[in-house]
Amino acid sequence: MAGSDRRQFLLLALGVAVGGGAGVLARRAGIETSAPGRPRPPGAGAQGDFLAACIRCGQCVEACPWSTLHLTGLGDGVGAGTPTFDARRVPCWLCEGYDAPLCIEACPTHALRPLADLREARMGTAVLDEATCLAFLGTVCRACWHACPYPNEAIVFDEMLRPVVVPEVCIGCGLCEHACPTEGASAIVIRPHEAS
Amino acid sequence: MKKRPALWTTAHRLVALGFLTLLVLASTGAIGWLSGSTSATRLFGLVPFVDPLAALEAALAAREVTPTMLVGAGLLVFLALLLGPVFCGWLCPLGLALDLNHGLRTWVLRRLRPRRAERPARTPIPVGVRILLLGVVAGAAFAARLPLFQVVSPINLLVRSLLFAAGLGLVLPLALLVLEWIWPRAWCRSLCPLGALYALLGRWAPFRVRIDPVEAGRLPCRRCTIRCPMGIRVMEDWTLAGRRSVDDEACTRCGTCLDACPRGVLSLGVRDLPLPEDEAEP
């Protein structure tokens, strides 16, 4: 069997060389940025690191008590099978009442990294559309501010009492997008962080 | 011909079906003591299992190993060292789909093309290709910093479609089901990198298909070779060669050959230690 052992080892080594070469080329061609950026569960960190560590097992999806998360389909390219969420439908409720977000605890590979403080959760950033926001249209509305876990920090008011997002503080949970009373699409939506 | 009950075939199908059913129930939240998919599973919220290839890819891509990966993959590696690639024969959901499809193929061929039904499973793709692909998967994970096999693995695509309804994913598994009719187990035997990893780990596994040296060789009927879904020539290469166990790396211990054998030559169990004279043989 010694000859067969050596053949198998050579095949394996050849495979590593071929895969490594192809991987370098693919990276140069920008494969890691070919997955569209998406709002991520808390703890996902930079897109590149997240896509590298996530094994697409779906345990975060099962762990989420509010069924916020779902896995993306093949249309997501190299990101296929990773978790994301549509905050308009179900936002991230930040596992209030639990010690830590359950998705992070479920993740076997630290693709979702344990957080010392929920404020480090960078799921995305809320972006406000002044053209459809009721407050900018003249109504008194502060639904997003009421929903925000960090009112007066992540969402503040300007001198006309209109909401303004502070992107440095916003963690992208989407509670504002969920709460916005605008018909149809929300006037405030979570934009994903850019692909690395 | 009297029909004998296919005990092992029924057993490995029921086990795989039960495993998949539990995963589906867990994904709907109906049972709480199990979570996850074939890539990573957790029992009682405590004991982790992580697909060793998924763990390897994530470790290479992210340059980080977590305790869960180490324990979870370690448990499965340990089982493979003892039992061989039993995941392939007893748990893999894609393996189950291919096995059922193979059964259907045999049933249809027996009625339409009886002579072809008596021909062993043959795939023109060499077995070594899956070892090459295992290397490719590992190399690409490290260089591209992406666990690419976890993205496109037909096993994962099938499981994700069933558990998480993650769209479009069934195309590749369905294509493999069609391929099964032409080249049986072309995927499992010759292409699957996970199968290649389990086969490498299982090389020295003591749990094997054993051959009764007394019964072997009496009126060889070749049913084991004809029925082996992995295309192992059980009779020609192992039984008649005087071996005491089927040491082919592709063997998943599924037991189909045990069901096929009319004389009880084959059994599943701990292999006999090689005799001193076996060692001395060239």
JSON list of N, CA, C and O in Angstrom, two decimals, chain B residues 15-50:
[
{"chain": "B", "resi": 15, "resn": "VAL", "atom": "N", "xyz": [-31.76, 5.18, 9.90]},
{"chain": "B", "resi": 15, "resn": "VAL", "atom": "CA", "xyz": [-30.91, 6.04, 10.73]},
{"chain": "B", "resi": 15, "resn": "VAL", "atom": "C", "xyz": [-30.73, 7.40, 10.07]},
{"chain": "B", "resi": 15, "resn": "VAL", "atom": "O", "xyz": [-30.89, 8.46, 10.70]},
{"chain": "B", "resi": 16, "resn": "ALA", "atom": "N", "xyz": [-30.40, 7.38, 8.76]},
{"chain": "B", "resi": 16, "resn": "ALA", "atom": "CA", "xyz": [-30.19, 8.65, 8.05]},
{"chain": "B", "resi": 16, "resn": "ALA", "atom": "C", "xyz": [-31.48, 9.46, 7.99]},
{"chain": "B", "resi": 16, "resn": "ALA", "atom": "O", "xyz": [-31.47, 10.69, 8.17]},
{"chain": "B", "resi": 17, "resn": "LEU", "atom": "N", "xyz": [-32.59, 8.78, 7.76]},
{"chain": "B", "resi": 17, "resn": "LEU", "atom": "CA", "xyz": [-33.88, 9.46, 7.69]},
{"chain": "B", "resi": 17, "resn": "LEU", "atom": "C", "xyz": [-34.23, 10.04, 9.06]},
{"chain": "B", "resi": 17, "resn": "LEU", "atom": "O", "xyz": [-34.72, 11.18, 9.17]},
{"chain": "B", "resi": 18, "resn": "GLY", "atom": "N", "xyz": [-33.97, 9.27, 10.11]},
{"chain": "B", "resi": 18, "resn": "GLY", "atom": "CA", "xyz": [-34.22, 9.76, 11.46]},
{"chain": "B", "resi": 18, "resn": "GLY", "atom": "C", "xyz": [-33.39, 10.98, 11.79]},
{"chain": "B", "resi": 18, "resn": "GLY", "atom": "O", "xyz": [-33.90, 11.96, 12.35]},
{"chain": "B", "resi": 19, "resn": "PHE", "atom": "N", "xyz": [-32.11, 10.95, 11.42]},
{"chain": "B", "resi": 19, "resn": "PHE", "atom": "CA", "xyz": [-31.22, 12.08, 11.66]},
{"chain": "B", "resi": 19, "resn": "PHE", "atom": "C", "xyz": [-31.73, 13.33, 10.95]},
{"chain": "B", "resi": 19, "resn": "PHE", "atom": "O", "xyz": [-31.84, 14.41, 11.54]},
{"chain": "B", "resi": 20, "resn": "LEU", "atom": "N", "xyz": [-32.10, 13.16, 9.66]},
{"chain": "B", "resi": 20, "resn": "LEU", "atom": "CA", "xyz": [-32.60, 14.30, 8.89]},
{"chain": "B", "resi": 20, "resn": "LEU", "atom": "C", "xyz": [-33.91, 14.83, 9.48]},
{"chain": "B", "resi": 20, "resn": "LEU", "atom": "O", "xyz": [-34.11, 16.05, 9.60]},
{"chain": "B", "resi": 21, "resn": "THR", "atom": "N", "xyz": [-34.79, 13.89, 9.87]},
{"chain": "B", "resi": 21, "resn": "THR", "atom": "CA", "xyz": [-36.07, 14.31, 10.46]},
{"chain": "B", "resi": 21, "resn": "THR", "atom": "C", "xyz": [-35.83, 15.11, 11.74]},
{"chain": "B", "resi": 21, "resn": "THR", "atom": "O", "xyz": [-36.47, 16.14, 11.96]},
{"chain": "B", "resi": 22, "resn": "LEU", "atom": "N", "xyz": [-34.90, 14.63, 12.58]},
{"chain": "B", "resi": 22, "resn": "LEU", "atom": "CA", "xyz": [-34.59, 15.35, 13.81]},
{"chain": "B", "resi": 22, "resn": "LEU", "atom": "C", "xyz": [-34.07, 16.76, 13.51]},
{"chain": "B", "resi": 22, "resn": "LEU", "atom": "O", "xyz": [-34.44, 17.73, 14.16]},
{"chain": "B", "resi": 23, "resn": "LEU", "atom": "N", "xyz": [-33.20, 16.86, 12.48]},
{"chain": "B", "resi": 23, "resn": "LEU", "atom": "CA", "xyz": [-32.66, 18.18, 12.12]},
{"chain": "B", "resi": 23, "resn": "LEU", "atom": "C", "xyz": [-33.78, 19.11, 11.66]},
{"chain": "B", "resi": 23, "resn": "LEU", "atom": "O", "xyz": [-33.81, 20.29, 12.02]},
{"chain": "B", "resi": 24, "resn": "VAL", "atom": "N", "xyz": [-34.71, 18.56, 10.86]},
{"chain": "B", "resi": 24, "resn": "VAL", "atom": "CA", "xyz": [-35.83, 19.38, 10.38]},
{"chain": "B", "resi": 24, "resn": "VAL", "atom": "C", "xyz": [-36.69, 19.81, 11.56]},
{"chain": "B", "resi": 24, "resn": "VAL", "atom": "O", "xyz": [-37.06, 20.99, 11.69]},
{"chain": "B", "resi": 25, "resn": "LEU", "atom": "N", "xyz": [-37.01, 18.86, 12.46]},
{"chain": "B", "resi": 25, "resn": "LEU", "atom": "CA", "xyz": [-37.82, 19.19, 13.64]},
{"chain": "B", "resi": 25, "resn": "LEU", "atom": "C", "xyz": [-37.11, 20.25, 14.48]},
{"chain": "B", "resi": 25, "resn": "LEU", "atom": "O", "xyz": [-37.74, 21.20, 14.97]},
{"chain": "B", "resi": 26, "resn": "ALA", "atom": "N", "xyz": [-35.79, 20.11, 14.62]},
{"chain": "B", "resi": 26, "resn": "ALA", "atom": "CA", "xyz": [-35.04, 21.08, 15.42]},
{"chain": "B", "resi": 26, "resn": "ALA", "atom": "C", "xyz": [-35.10, 22.46, 14.78]},
{"chain": "B", "resi": 26, "resn": "ALA", "atom": "O", "xyz": [-35.21, 23.47, 15.47]},
{"chain": "B", "resi": 27, "resn": "SER", "atom": "N", "xyz": [-35.05, 22.51, 13.44]},
{"chain": "B", "resi": 27, "resn": "SER", "atom": "CA", "xyz": [-35.05, 23.81, 12.77]},
{"chain": "B", "resi": 27, "resn": "SER", "atom": "C", "xyz": [-36.41, 24.49, 12.90]},
{"chain": "B", "resi": 27, "resn": "SER", "atom": "O", "xyz": [-36.51, 25.71, 12.84]},
{"chain": "B", "resi": 28, "resn": "THR", "atom": "N", "xyz": [-37.48, 23.70, 13.08]},
{"chain": "B", "resi": 28, "resn": "THR", "atom": "CA", "xyz": [-38.79, 24.32, 13.28]},
{"chain": "B", "resi": 28, "resn": "THR", "atom": "C", "xyz": [-39.03, 24.64, 14.75]},
{"chain": "B", "resi": 28, "resn": "THR", "atom": "O", "xyz": [-40.05, 25.22, 15.10]},
{"chain": "B", "resi": 29, "resn": "GLY", "atom": "N", "xyz": [-38.10, 24.23, 15.60]},
{"chain": "B", "resi": 29, "resn": "GLY", "atom": "CA", "xyz": [-38.24, 24.52, 17.02]},
{"chain": "B", "resi": 29, "resn": "GLY", "atom": "C", "xyz": [-39.08, 23.48, 17.76]},
{"chain": "B", "resi": 29, "resn": "GLY", "atom": "O", "xyz": [-39.37, 23.64, 18.93]},
{"chain": "B", "resi": 30, "resn": "ALA", "atom": "N", "xyz": [-39.47, 22.39, 17.08]},
{"chain": "B", "resi": 30, "resn": "ALA", "atom": "CA", "xyz": [-40.32, 21.38, 17.71]},
{"chain": "B", "resi": 30, "resn": "ALA", "atom": "C", "xyz": [-39.56, 20.60, 18.79]},
{"chain": "B", "resi": 30, "resn": "ALA", "atom": "O", "xyz": [-40.14, 20.15, 19.76]},
{"chain": "B", "resi": 31, "resn": "ILE", "atom": "N", "xyz": [-38.26, 20.43, 18.59]},
{"chain": "B", "resi": 31, "resn": "ILE", "atom": "CA", "xyz": [-37.47, 19.80, 19.66]},
{"chain": "B", "resi": 31, "resn": "ILE", "atom": "C", "xyz": [-36.34, 20.74, 20.04]},
{"chain": "B", "resi": 31, "resn": "ILE", "atom": "O", "xyz": [-35.74, 21.40, 19.20]},
{"chain": "B", "resi": 32, "resn": "GLY", "atom": "N", "xyz": [-36.08, 20.80, 21.34]},
{"chain": "B", "resi": 32, "resn": "GLY", "atom": "CA", "xyz": [-35.12, 21.77, 21.82]},
{"chain": "B", "resi": 32, "resn": "GLY", "atom": "C", "xyz": [-33.75, 21.20, 22.13]},
{"chain": "B", "resi": 32, "resn": "GLY", "atom": "O", "xyz": [-32.78, 21.94, 22.29]},
{"chain": "B", "resi": 33, "resn": "TRP", "atom": "N", "xyz": [-33.66, 19.87, 22.18]},
{"chain": "B", "resi": 33, "resn": "TRP", "atom": "CA", "xyz": [-32.39, 19.28, 22.62]},
{"chain": "B", "resi": 33, "resn": "TRP", "atom": "C", "xyz": [-31.38, 19.12, 21.49]},
{"chain": "B", "resi": 33, "resn": "TRP", "atom": "O", "xyz": [-30.26, 18.69, 21.69]},
{"chain": "B", "resi": 34, "resn": "LEU", "atom": "N", "xyz": [-31.81, 19.46, 20.26]},
{"chain": "B", "resi": 34, "resn": "LEU", "atom": "CA", "xyz": [-30.90, 19.35, 19.13]},
{"chain": "B", "resi": 34, "resn": "LEU", "atom": "C", "xyz": [-31.00, 20.62, 18.31]},
{"chain": "B", "resi": 34, "resn": "LEU", "atom": "O", "xyz": [-32.09, 21.20, 18.18]},
{"chain": "B", "resi": 35, "resn": "SER", "atom": "N", "xyz": [-29.88, 21.10, 17.80]},
{"chain": "B", "resi": 35, "resn": "SER", "atom": "CA", "xyz": [-29.94, 22.25, 16.90]},
{"chain": "B", "resi": 35, "resn": "SER", "atom": "C", "xyz": [-28.86, 22.10, 15.84]},
{"chain": "B", "resi": 35, "resn": "SER", "atom": "O", "xyz": [-27.91, 21.33, 16.01]},
{"chain": "B", "resi": 36, "resn": "GLY", "atom": "N", "xyz": [-29.04, 22.82, 14.75]},
{"chain": "B", "resi": 36, "resn": "GLY", "atom": "CA", "xyz": [-28.01, 22.84, 13.73]},
{"chain": "B", "resi": 36, "resn": "GLY", "atom": "C", "xyz": [-28.34, 22.05, 12.49]},
{"chain": "B", "resi": 36, "resn": "GLY", "atom": "O", "xyz": [-29.47, 21.62, 12.26]},
{"chain": "B", "resi": 37, "resn": "SER", "atom": "N", "xyz": [-27.30, 21.85, 11.69]},
{"chain": "B", "resi": 37, "resn": "SER", "atom": "CA", "xyz": [-27.44, 21.14, 10.42]},
{"chain": "B", "resi": 37, "resn": "SER", "atom": "C", "xyz": [-26.30, 20.13, 10.34]},
{"chain": "B", "resi": 37, "resn": "SER", "atom": "O", "xyz": [-25.65, 19.86, 11.34]},
{"chain": "B", "resi": 38, "resn": "THR", "atom": "N", "xyz": [-26.05, 19.60, 9.15]},
{"chain": "B", "resi": 38, "resn": "THR", "atom": "CA", "xyz": [-24.95, 18.65, 9.05]},
{"chain": "B", "resi": 38, "resn": "THR", "atom": "C", "xyz": [-23.60, 19.35, 9.23]},
{"chain": "B", "resi": 38, "resn": "THR", "atom": "O", "xyz": [-22.62, 18.70, 9.58]},
{"chain": "B", "resi": 39, "resn": "SER", "atom": "N", "xyz": [-23.52, 20.66, 8.98]},
{"chain": "B", "resi": 39, "resn": "SER", "atom": "CA", "xyz": [-22.24, 21.36, 9.12]},
{"chain": "B", "resi": 39, "resn": "SER", "atom": "C", "xyz": [-21.84, 21.49, 10.58]},
{"chain": "B", "resi": 39, "resn": "SER", "atom": "O", "xyz": [-20.67, 21.40, 10.92]},
{"chain": "B", "resi": 40, "resn": "ALA", "atom": "N", "xyz": [-22.82, 21.76, 11.43]},
{"chain": "B", "resi": 40, "resn": "ALA", "atom": "CA", "xyz": [-22.54, 21.89, 12.85]},
{"chain": "B", "resi": 40, "resn": "ALA", "atom": "C", "xyz": [-23.82, 21.62, 13.61]},
{"chain": "B", "resi": 40, "resn": "ALA", "atom": "O", "xyz": [-24.88, 22.11, 13.24]},
{"chain": "B", "resi": 41, "resn": "THR", "atom": "N", "xyz": [-23.71, 20.80, 14.65]},
{"chain": "B", "resi": 41, "resn": "THR", "atom": "CA", "xyz": [-24.87, 20.38, 15.41]},
{"chain": "B", "resi": 41, "resn": "THR", "atom": "C", "xyz": [-24.55, 20.55, 16.89]},
{"chain": "B", "resi": 41, "resn": "THR", "atom": "O", "xyz": [-23.38, 20.54, 17.28]},
{"chain": "B", "resi": 42, "resn": "ARG", "atom": "N", "xyz": [-25.57, 20.74, 17.70]},
{"chain": "B", "resi": 42, "resn": "ARG", "atom": "CA", "xyz": [-25.36, 20.80, 19.13]},
{"chain": "B", "resi": 42, "resn": "ARG", "atom": "C", "xyz": [-26.41, 19.95, 19.81]},
{"chain": "B", "resi": 42, "resn": "ARG", "atom": "O", "xyz": [-27.60, 20.03, 19.49]},
{"chain": "B", "resi": 43, "resn": "LEU", "atom": "N", "xyz": [-25.96, 19.11, 20.74]},
{"chain": "B", "resi": 43, "resn": "LEU", "atom": "CA", "xyz": [-26.87, 18.24, 21.50]},
{"chain": "B", "resi": 43, "resn": "LEU", "atom": "C", "xyz": [-27.08, 18.84, 22.87]},
{"chain": "B", "resi": 43, "resn": "LEU", "atom": "O", "xyz": [-26.12, 19.22, 23.54]},
{"chain": "B", "resi": 44, "resn": "PHE", "atom": "N", "xyz": [-28.32, 18.93, 23.30]},
{"chain": "B", "resi": 44, "resn": "PHE", "atom": "CA", "xyz": [-28.66, 19.45, 24.63]},
{"chain": "B", "resi": 44, "resn": "PHE", "atom": "C", "xyz": [-28.03, 20.82, 24.87]},
{"chain": "B", "resi": 44, "resn": "PHE", "atom": "O", "xyz": [-27.71, 21.16, 26.00]},
{"chain": "B", "resi": 45, "resn": "GLY", "atom": "N", "xyz": [-27.85, 21.57, 23.80]},
{"chain": "B", "resi": 45, "resn": "GLY", "atom": "CA", "xyz": [-27.26, 22.90, 23.93]},
{"chain": "B", "resi": 45, "resn": "GLY", "atom": "C", "xyz": [-25.83, 22.88, 24.44]},
{"chain": "B", "resi": 45, "resn": "GLY", "atom": "O", "xyz": [-25.27, 23.91, 24.78]},
{"chain": "B", "resi": 46, "resn": "LEU", "atom": "N", "xyz": [-25.22, 21.70, 24.47]},
{"chain": "B", "resi": 46, "resn": "LEU", "atom": "CA", "xyz": [-23.93, 21.59, 25.14]},
{"chain": "B", "resi": 46, "resn": "LEU", "atom": "C", "xyz": [-22.88, 20.89, 24.28]},
{"chain": "B", "resi": 46, "resn": "LEU", "atom": "O", "xyz": [-21.81, 21.43, 24.02]},
{"chain": "B", "resi": 47, "resn": "VAL", "atom": "N", "xyz": [-23.19, 19.65, 23.86]},
{"chain": "B", "resi": 47, "resn": "VAL", "atom": "CA", "xyz": [-22.19, 18.86, 23.13]},
{"chain": "B", "resi": 47, "resn": "VAL", "atom": "C", "xyz": [-22.18, 19.28, 21.67]},
{"chain": "B", "resi": 47, "resn": "VAL", "atom": "O", "xyz": [-23.17, 19.10, 20.96]},
{"chain": "B", "resi": 48, "resn": "PRO", "atom": "N", "xyz": [-21.07, 19.86, 21.20]},
{"chain": "B", "resi": 48, "resn": "PRO", "atom": "CA", "xyz": [-21.03, 20.31, 19.81]},
{"chain": "B", "resi": 48, "resn": "PRO", "atom": "C", "xyz": [-20.49, 19.23, 18.88]},
{"chain": "B", "resi": 48, "resn": "PRO", "atom": "O", "xyz": [-19.63, 18.43, 19.27]},
{"chain": "B", "resi": 49, "resn": "PHE", "atom": "N", "xyz": [-21.01, 19.20, 17.68]},
{"chain": "B", "resi": 49, "resn": "PHE", "atom": "CA", "xyz": [-20.41, 18.42, 16.60]},
{"chain": "B", "resi": 49, "resn": "PHE", "atom": "C", "xyz": [-20.19, 19.37, 15.44]},
{"chain": "B", "resi": 49, "resn": "PHE", "atom": "O", "xyz": [-21.10, 20.10, 15.07]},
{"chain": "B", "resi": 50, "resn": "VAL", "atom": "N", "xyz": [-18.98, 19.41, 14.91]},
{"chain": "B", "resi": 50, "resn": "VAL", "atom": "CA", "xyz": [-18.71, 20.27, 13.77]},
{"chain": "B", "resi": 50, "resn": "VAL", "atom": "C", "xyz": [-18.10, 19.42, 12.66]},
{"chain": "B", "resi": 50, "resn": "VAL", "atom": "O", "xyz": [-17.13, 18.68, 12.90]}
]
